[in-house]
CSV table of C-alpha atoms in Angstrom, one decimal:
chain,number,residue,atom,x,y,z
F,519,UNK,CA,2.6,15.5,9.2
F,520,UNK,CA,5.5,16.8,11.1
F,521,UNK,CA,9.1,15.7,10.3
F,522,UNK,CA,11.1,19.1,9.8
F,523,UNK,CA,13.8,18.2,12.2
F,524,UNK,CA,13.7,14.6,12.0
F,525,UNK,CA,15.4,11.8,10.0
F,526,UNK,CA,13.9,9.0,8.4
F,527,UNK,CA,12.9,7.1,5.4
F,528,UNK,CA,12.2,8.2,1.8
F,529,UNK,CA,9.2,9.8,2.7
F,530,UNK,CA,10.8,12.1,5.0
F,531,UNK,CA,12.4,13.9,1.7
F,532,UNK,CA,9.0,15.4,1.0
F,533,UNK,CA,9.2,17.1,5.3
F,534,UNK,CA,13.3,18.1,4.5
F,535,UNK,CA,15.3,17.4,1.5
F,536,UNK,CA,18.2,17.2,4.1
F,537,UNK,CA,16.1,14.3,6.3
F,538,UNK,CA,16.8,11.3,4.1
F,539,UNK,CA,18.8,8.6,6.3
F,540,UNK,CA,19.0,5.7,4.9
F,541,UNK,CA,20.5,1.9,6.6
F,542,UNK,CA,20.1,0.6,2.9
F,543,UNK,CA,18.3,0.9,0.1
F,544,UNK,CA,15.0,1.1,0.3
F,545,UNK,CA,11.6,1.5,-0.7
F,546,UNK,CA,8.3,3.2,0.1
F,547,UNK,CA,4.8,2.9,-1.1
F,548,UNK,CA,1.9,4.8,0.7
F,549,UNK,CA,-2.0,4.7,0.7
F,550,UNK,CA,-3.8,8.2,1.4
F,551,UNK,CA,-7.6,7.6,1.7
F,552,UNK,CA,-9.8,10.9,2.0
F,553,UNK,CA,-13.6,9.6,3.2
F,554,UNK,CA,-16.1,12.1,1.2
F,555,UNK,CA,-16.7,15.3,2.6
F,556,UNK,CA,-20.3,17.1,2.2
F,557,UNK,CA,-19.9,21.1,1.3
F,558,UNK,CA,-22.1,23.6,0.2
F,559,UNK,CA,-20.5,25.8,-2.5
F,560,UNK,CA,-23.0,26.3,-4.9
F,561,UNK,CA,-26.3,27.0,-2.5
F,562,UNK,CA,-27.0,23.4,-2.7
F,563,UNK,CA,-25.4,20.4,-0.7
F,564,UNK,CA,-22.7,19.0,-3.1
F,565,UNK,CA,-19.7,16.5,-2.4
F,566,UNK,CA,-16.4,16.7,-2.6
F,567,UNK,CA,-14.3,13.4,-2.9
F,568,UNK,CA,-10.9,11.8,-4.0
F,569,UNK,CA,-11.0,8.9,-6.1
F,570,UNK,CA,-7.2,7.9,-6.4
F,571,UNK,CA,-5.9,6.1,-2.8
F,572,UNK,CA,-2.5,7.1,-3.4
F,573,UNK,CA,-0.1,8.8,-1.7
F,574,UNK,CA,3.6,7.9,-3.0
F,575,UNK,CA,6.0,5.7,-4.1
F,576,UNK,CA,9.4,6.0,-4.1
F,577,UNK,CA,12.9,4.1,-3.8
F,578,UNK,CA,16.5,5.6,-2.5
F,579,UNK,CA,20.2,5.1,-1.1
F,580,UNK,CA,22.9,5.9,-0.6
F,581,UNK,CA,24.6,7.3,-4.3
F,582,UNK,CA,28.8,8.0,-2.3
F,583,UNK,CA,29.6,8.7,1.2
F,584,UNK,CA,28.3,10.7,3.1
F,585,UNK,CA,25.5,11.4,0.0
F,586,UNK,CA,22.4,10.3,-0.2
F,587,UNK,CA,19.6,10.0,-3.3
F,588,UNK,CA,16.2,9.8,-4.0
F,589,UNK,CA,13.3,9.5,-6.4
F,590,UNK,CA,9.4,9.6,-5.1
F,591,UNK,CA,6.1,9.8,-7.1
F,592,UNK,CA,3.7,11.7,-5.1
F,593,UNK,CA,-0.2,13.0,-5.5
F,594,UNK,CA,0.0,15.5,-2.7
F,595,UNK,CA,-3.3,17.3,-3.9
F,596,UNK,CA,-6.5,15.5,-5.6
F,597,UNK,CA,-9.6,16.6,-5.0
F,598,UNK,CA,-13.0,16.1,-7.7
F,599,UNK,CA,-16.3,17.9,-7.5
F,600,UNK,CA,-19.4,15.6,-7.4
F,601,UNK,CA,-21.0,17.3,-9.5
F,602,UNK,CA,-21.8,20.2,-10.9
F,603,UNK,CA,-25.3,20.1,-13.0
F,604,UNK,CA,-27.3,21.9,-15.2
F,605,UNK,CA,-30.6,21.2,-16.3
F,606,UNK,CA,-32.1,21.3,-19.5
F,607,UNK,CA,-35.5,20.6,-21.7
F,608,UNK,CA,-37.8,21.1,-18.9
F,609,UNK,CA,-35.5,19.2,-16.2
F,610,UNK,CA,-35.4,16.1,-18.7
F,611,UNK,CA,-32.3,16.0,-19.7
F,612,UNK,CA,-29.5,17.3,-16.7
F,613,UNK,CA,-25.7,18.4,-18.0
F,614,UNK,CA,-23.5,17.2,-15.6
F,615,UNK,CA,-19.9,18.1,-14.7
F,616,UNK,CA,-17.1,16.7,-12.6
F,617,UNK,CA,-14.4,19.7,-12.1
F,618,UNK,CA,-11.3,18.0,-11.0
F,619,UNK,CA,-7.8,19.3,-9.8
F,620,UNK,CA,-4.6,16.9,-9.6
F,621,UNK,CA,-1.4,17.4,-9.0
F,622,UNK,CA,1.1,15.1,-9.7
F,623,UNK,CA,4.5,15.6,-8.3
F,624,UNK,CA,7.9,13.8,-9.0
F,625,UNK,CA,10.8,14.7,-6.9
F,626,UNK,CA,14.5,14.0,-7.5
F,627,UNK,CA,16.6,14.5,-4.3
F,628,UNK,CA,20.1,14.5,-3.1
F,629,UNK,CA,21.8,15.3,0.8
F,630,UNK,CA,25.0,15.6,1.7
F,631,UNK,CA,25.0,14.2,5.7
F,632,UNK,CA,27.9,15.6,8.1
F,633,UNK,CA,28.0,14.0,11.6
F,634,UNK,CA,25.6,17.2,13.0
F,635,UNK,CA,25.2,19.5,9.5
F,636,UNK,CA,22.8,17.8,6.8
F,637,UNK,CA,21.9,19.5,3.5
F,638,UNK,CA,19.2,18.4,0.6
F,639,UNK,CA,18.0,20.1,-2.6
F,640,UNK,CA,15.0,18.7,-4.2
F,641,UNK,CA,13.3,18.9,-7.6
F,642,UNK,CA,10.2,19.3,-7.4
F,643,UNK,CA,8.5,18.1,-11.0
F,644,UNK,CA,4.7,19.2,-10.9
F,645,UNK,CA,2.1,18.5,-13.5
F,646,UNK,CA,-0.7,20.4,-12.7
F,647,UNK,CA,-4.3,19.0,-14.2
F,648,UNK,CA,-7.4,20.8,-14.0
F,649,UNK,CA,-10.6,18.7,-15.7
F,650,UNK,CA,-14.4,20.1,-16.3
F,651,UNK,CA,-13.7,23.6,-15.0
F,652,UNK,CA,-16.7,25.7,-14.6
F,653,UNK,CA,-17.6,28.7,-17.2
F,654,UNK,CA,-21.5,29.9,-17.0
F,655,UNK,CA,-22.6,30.1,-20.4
F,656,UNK,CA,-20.6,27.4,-22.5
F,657,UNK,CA,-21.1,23.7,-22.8
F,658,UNK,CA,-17.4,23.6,-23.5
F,659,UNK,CA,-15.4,20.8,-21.7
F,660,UNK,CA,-11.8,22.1,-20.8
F,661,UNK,CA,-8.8,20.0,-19.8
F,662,UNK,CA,-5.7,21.8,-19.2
F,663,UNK,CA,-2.3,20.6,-17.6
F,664,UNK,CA,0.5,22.8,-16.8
F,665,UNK,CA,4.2,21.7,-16.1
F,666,UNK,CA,6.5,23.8,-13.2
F,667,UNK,CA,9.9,23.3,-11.9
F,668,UNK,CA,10.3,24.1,-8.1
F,669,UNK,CA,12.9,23.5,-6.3
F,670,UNK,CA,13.7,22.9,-2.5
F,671,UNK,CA,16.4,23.6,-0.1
F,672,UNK,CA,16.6,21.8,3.5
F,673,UNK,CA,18.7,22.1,6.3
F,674,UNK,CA,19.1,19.9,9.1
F,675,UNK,CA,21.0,19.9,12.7
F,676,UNK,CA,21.1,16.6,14.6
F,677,UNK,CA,22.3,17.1,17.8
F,678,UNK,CA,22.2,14.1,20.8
F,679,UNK,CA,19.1,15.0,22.0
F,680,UNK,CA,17.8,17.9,20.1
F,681,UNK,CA,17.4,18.4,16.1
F,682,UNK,CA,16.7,21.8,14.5
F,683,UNK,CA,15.4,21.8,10.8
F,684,UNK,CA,14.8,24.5,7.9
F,685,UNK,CA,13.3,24.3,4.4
F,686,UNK,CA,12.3,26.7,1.4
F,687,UNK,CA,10.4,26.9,-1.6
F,688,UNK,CA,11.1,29.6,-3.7
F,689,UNK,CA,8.3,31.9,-4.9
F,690,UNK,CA,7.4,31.2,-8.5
F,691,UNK,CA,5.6,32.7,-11.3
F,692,UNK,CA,2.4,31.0,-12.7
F,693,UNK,CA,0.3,32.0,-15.3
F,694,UNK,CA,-3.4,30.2,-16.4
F,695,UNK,CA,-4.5,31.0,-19.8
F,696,UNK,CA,-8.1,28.9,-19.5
F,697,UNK,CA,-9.8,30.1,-22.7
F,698,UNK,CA,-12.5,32.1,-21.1
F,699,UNK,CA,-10.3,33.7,-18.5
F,700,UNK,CA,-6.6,34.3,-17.9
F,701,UNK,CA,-5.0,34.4,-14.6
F,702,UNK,CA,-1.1,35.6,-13.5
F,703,UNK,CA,-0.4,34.7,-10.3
F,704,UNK,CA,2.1,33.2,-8.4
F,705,UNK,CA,2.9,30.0,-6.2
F,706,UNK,CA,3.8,31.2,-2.8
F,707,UNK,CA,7.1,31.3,-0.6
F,708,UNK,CA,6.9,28.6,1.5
F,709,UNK,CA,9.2,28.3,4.6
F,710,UNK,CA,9.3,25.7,7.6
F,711,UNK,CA,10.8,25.8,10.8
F,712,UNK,CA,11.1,23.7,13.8
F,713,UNK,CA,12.7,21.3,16.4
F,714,UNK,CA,12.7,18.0,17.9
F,715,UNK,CA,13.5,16.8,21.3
F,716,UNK,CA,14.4,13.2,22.1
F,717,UNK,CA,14.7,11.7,25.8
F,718,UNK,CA,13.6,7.7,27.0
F,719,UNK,CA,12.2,6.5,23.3
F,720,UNK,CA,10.2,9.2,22.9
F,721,UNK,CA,10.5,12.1,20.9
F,722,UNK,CA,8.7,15.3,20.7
F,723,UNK,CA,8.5,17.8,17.6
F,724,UNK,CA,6.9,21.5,16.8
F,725,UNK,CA,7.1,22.9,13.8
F,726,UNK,CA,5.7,26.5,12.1
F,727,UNK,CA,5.0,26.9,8.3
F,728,UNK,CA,4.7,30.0,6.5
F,729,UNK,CA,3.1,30.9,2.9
F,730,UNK,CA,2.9,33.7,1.5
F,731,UNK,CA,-0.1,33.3,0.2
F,732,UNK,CA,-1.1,36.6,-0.3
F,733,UNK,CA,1.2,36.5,-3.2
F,734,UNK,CA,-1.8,34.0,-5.2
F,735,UNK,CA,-4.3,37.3,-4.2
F,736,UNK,CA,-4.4,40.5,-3.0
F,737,UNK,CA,-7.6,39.7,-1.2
F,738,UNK,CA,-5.5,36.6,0.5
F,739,UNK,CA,-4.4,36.6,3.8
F,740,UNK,CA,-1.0,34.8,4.4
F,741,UNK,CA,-1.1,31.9,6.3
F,742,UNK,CA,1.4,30.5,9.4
F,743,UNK,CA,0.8,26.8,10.5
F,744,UNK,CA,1.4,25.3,13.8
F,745,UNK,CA,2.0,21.6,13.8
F,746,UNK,CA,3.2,20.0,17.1
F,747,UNK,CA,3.5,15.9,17.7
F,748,UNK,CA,4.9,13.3,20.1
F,749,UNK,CA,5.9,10.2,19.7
F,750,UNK,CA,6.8,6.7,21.9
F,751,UNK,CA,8.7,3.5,21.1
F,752,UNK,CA,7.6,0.5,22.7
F,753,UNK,CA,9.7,-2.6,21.7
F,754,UNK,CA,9.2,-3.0,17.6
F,755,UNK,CA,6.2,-0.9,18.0
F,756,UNK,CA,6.1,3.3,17.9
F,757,UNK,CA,2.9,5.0,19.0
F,758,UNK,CA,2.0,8.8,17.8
F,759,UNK,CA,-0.1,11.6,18.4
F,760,UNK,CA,-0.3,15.7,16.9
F,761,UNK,CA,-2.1,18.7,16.3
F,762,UNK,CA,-2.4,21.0,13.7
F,763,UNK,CA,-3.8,24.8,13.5
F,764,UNK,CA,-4.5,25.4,9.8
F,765,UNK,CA,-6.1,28.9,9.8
F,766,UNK,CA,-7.9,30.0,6.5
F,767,UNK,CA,-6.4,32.5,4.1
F,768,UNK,CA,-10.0,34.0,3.0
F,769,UNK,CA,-13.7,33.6,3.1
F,770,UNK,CA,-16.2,35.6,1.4
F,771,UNK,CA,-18.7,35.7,-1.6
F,772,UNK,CA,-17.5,34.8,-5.3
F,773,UNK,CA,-18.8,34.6,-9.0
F,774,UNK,CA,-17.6,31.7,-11.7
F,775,UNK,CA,-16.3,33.2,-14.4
F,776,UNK,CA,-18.5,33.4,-17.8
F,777,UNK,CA,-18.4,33.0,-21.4
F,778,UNK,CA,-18.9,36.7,-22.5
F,779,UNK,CA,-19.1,35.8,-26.2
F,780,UNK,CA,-22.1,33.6,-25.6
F,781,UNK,CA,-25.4,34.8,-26.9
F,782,UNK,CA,-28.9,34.9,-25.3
F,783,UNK,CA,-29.8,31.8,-27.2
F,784,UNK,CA,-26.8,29.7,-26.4
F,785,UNK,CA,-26.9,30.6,-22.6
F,786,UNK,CA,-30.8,30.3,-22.4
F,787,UNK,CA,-30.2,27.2,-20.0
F,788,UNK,CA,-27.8,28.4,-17.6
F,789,UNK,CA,-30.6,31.3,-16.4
F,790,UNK,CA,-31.1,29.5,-13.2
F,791,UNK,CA,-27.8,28.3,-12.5
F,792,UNK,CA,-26.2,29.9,-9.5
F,793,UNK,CA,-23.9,32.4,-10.8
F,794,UNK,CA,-20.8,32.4,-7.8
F,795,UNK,CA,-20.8,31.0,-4.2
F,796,UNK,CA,-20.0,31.4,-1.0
F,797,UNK,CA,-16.7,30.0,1.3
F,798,UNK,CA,-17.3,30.2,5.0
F,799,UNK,CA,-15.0,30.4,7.3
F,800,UNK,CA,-12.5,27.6,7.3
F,801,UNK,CA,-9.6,27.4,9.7
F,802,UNK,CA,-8.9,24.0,10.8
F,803,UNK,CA,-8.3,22.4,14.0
F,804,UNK,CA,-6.8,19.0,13.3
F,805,UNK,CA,-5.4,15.8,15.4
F,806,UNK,CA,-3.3,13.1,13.9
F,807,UNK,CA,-2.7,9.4,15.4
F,808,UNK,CA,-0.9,6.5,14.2
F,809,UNK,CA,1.6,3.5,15.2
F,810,UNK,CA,4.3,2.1,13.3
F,811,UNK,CA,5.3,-1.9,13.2
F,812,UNK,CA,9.4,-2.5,12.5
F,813,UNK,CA,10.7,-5.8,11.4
F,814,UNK,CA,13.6,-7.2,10.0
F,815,UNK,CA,12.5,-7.0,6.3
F,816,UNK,CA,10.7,-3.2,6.7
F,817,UNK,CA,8.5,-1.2,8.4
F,818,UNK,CA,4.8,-0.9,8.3
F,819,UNK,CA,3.1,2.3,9.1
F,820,UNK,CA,-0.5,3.5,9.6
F,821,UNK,CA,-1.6,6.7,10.6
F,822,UNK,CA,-4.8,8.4,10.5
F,823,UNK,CA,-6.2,12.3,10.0
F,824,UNK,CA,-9.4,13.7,11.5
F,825,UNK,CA,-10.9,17.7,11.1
F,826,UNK,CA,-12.0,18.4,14.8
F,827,UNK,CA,-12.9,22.2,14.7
């Protein structure tokens, strides 16, 4: 979860479009398994899961000298609602809904690498996908996808025993037109910062992310993350450890949006269905941990996220 200012594998192109490195071609697949998590959105316990264990795959190499390419398929967000019910004929029949939100993500990238100076542009290719969204009033199911471009600019200073790194992502328009409700907003500015130190097969990073998130909302508070991490090599094996302060960008009280052509006999069901929710406070304390197995053919990583505070 940190990688700014470090080089590495094809995975490091989604930290730095500039931190690609490559000894020869290569390819990465990765697992990302999220255990349940119980909330409480709708003023009764509810669950919140993802169902697809996948985190990326990708190949790259080097296309000339001193240039380097890559393509990765990537899920960096998929999260599904367990469920959201409504009950009808006397409780004996119940409605249920899974509202779901993916977003799949393929990313074209090419560095150039100077002995100290490296410099990456990626394409970001996102296919949004949102699945059972929730409108009081209406037994409509919606499914709606939405395709957007963003691209990525990295930077990257290798030095002999410190490494600087920059990226950006553009602020970009995005409308929702969803039927019962339209929305024009925006995805935010995203920028990261940070640094790397490396002494006796260890290295050290820290890292700070900004988004301006209160582009998405007025009511939004924009948010600057603090990720900081250490890491030692032992032999074939390397051992790691971090931190992460994610603070929240609002809590407060909201309503679902409704149906306002429905009539009093169509929405006679949905009279004791919760009409909004609430989100409690939610910045996030985090620790990372994870070890890394090299061998001749590859390398074998694990690593492992847990929410603390």
């Amino acid at each position: 979860h940190t990688g700014i200012a470090i080089t590495g594998g094809v995975d490091n192109v989604l930290q730095n479009p500039a931190g690609y490195a490559p000894d020869a071609a290569s390819l990465h697949m990765e697992m990302l398994v999220k255990p349940p998590v119980n909330v409480t959105y709708y003023g009764e316990e509810d669950r919140m899961t993802s169902p697809a264990p996948f985190g990326m795959v990708g190949a790259g190499g080097n296309l000339a000298r001193n240039i380097t390419g890559a393509l990765i398929y990537s899920l960096p967000k998929s999260m599904q609602l367990d469920d959201f019910s409504v009950e009808m004929n006397m409780g004996y029949y119940v409605l249920t809904r899974y509202p779901t939100f993916n977003l799949h993500q393929v990313t074209a990238n090419a560095a150039w690498h100077g002995d100290n100076l490296h410099v990456g542009l990626s394409l970001h290719n996102q296919v949004y996908y949102l699945s059972d969204i929730i409108f009081l009033r209406t037994f409509d199911r919606m499914r709606v996808g939405k395709y957007i471009l963003r691209p990525q600019l990295g930077l990257l200073y290798t030095g002999d025993n410190f490494n600087a790194g920059l990226s950006v992502t553009p602020q970009q328009d995005a409308s929702w037109d969803l039927r019962y409700v339209s929305y024009d907003t925006k995805l935010p500015l995203d920028m990261v910062v940070g640094g790397a130190y490396k002494v006796n097969n260890g290295q050290y990073t820290a890292e700070v992310e900004y988004e301006q998130t209160s582009a998405i909302s007025g009511e939004f508070s924009d948010r600057w993350t603090v990720r900081v991490g250490a890491e030692k090599t032992v032999r074939r094996f390397t051992y790691r450890a971090g931190y992460i302060y994610h603070p929240e960008v609002w809590h407060g009280a909201y309503k679902l949006p409704v149906n306002t052509t429905a009539t009093a006999d169509t929405a006679l069901w949905w009279n004791d269905v919760a009409v909004g929710g609430y989100v409690s406070k939610n910045t996030q304390h985090l620790i990372t941990f994870g070890t890394s197995w090299t061998h001749r053919s590859g390398k074998v990583n694990l690593a492992f996220l847990l929410d603390v505070g």
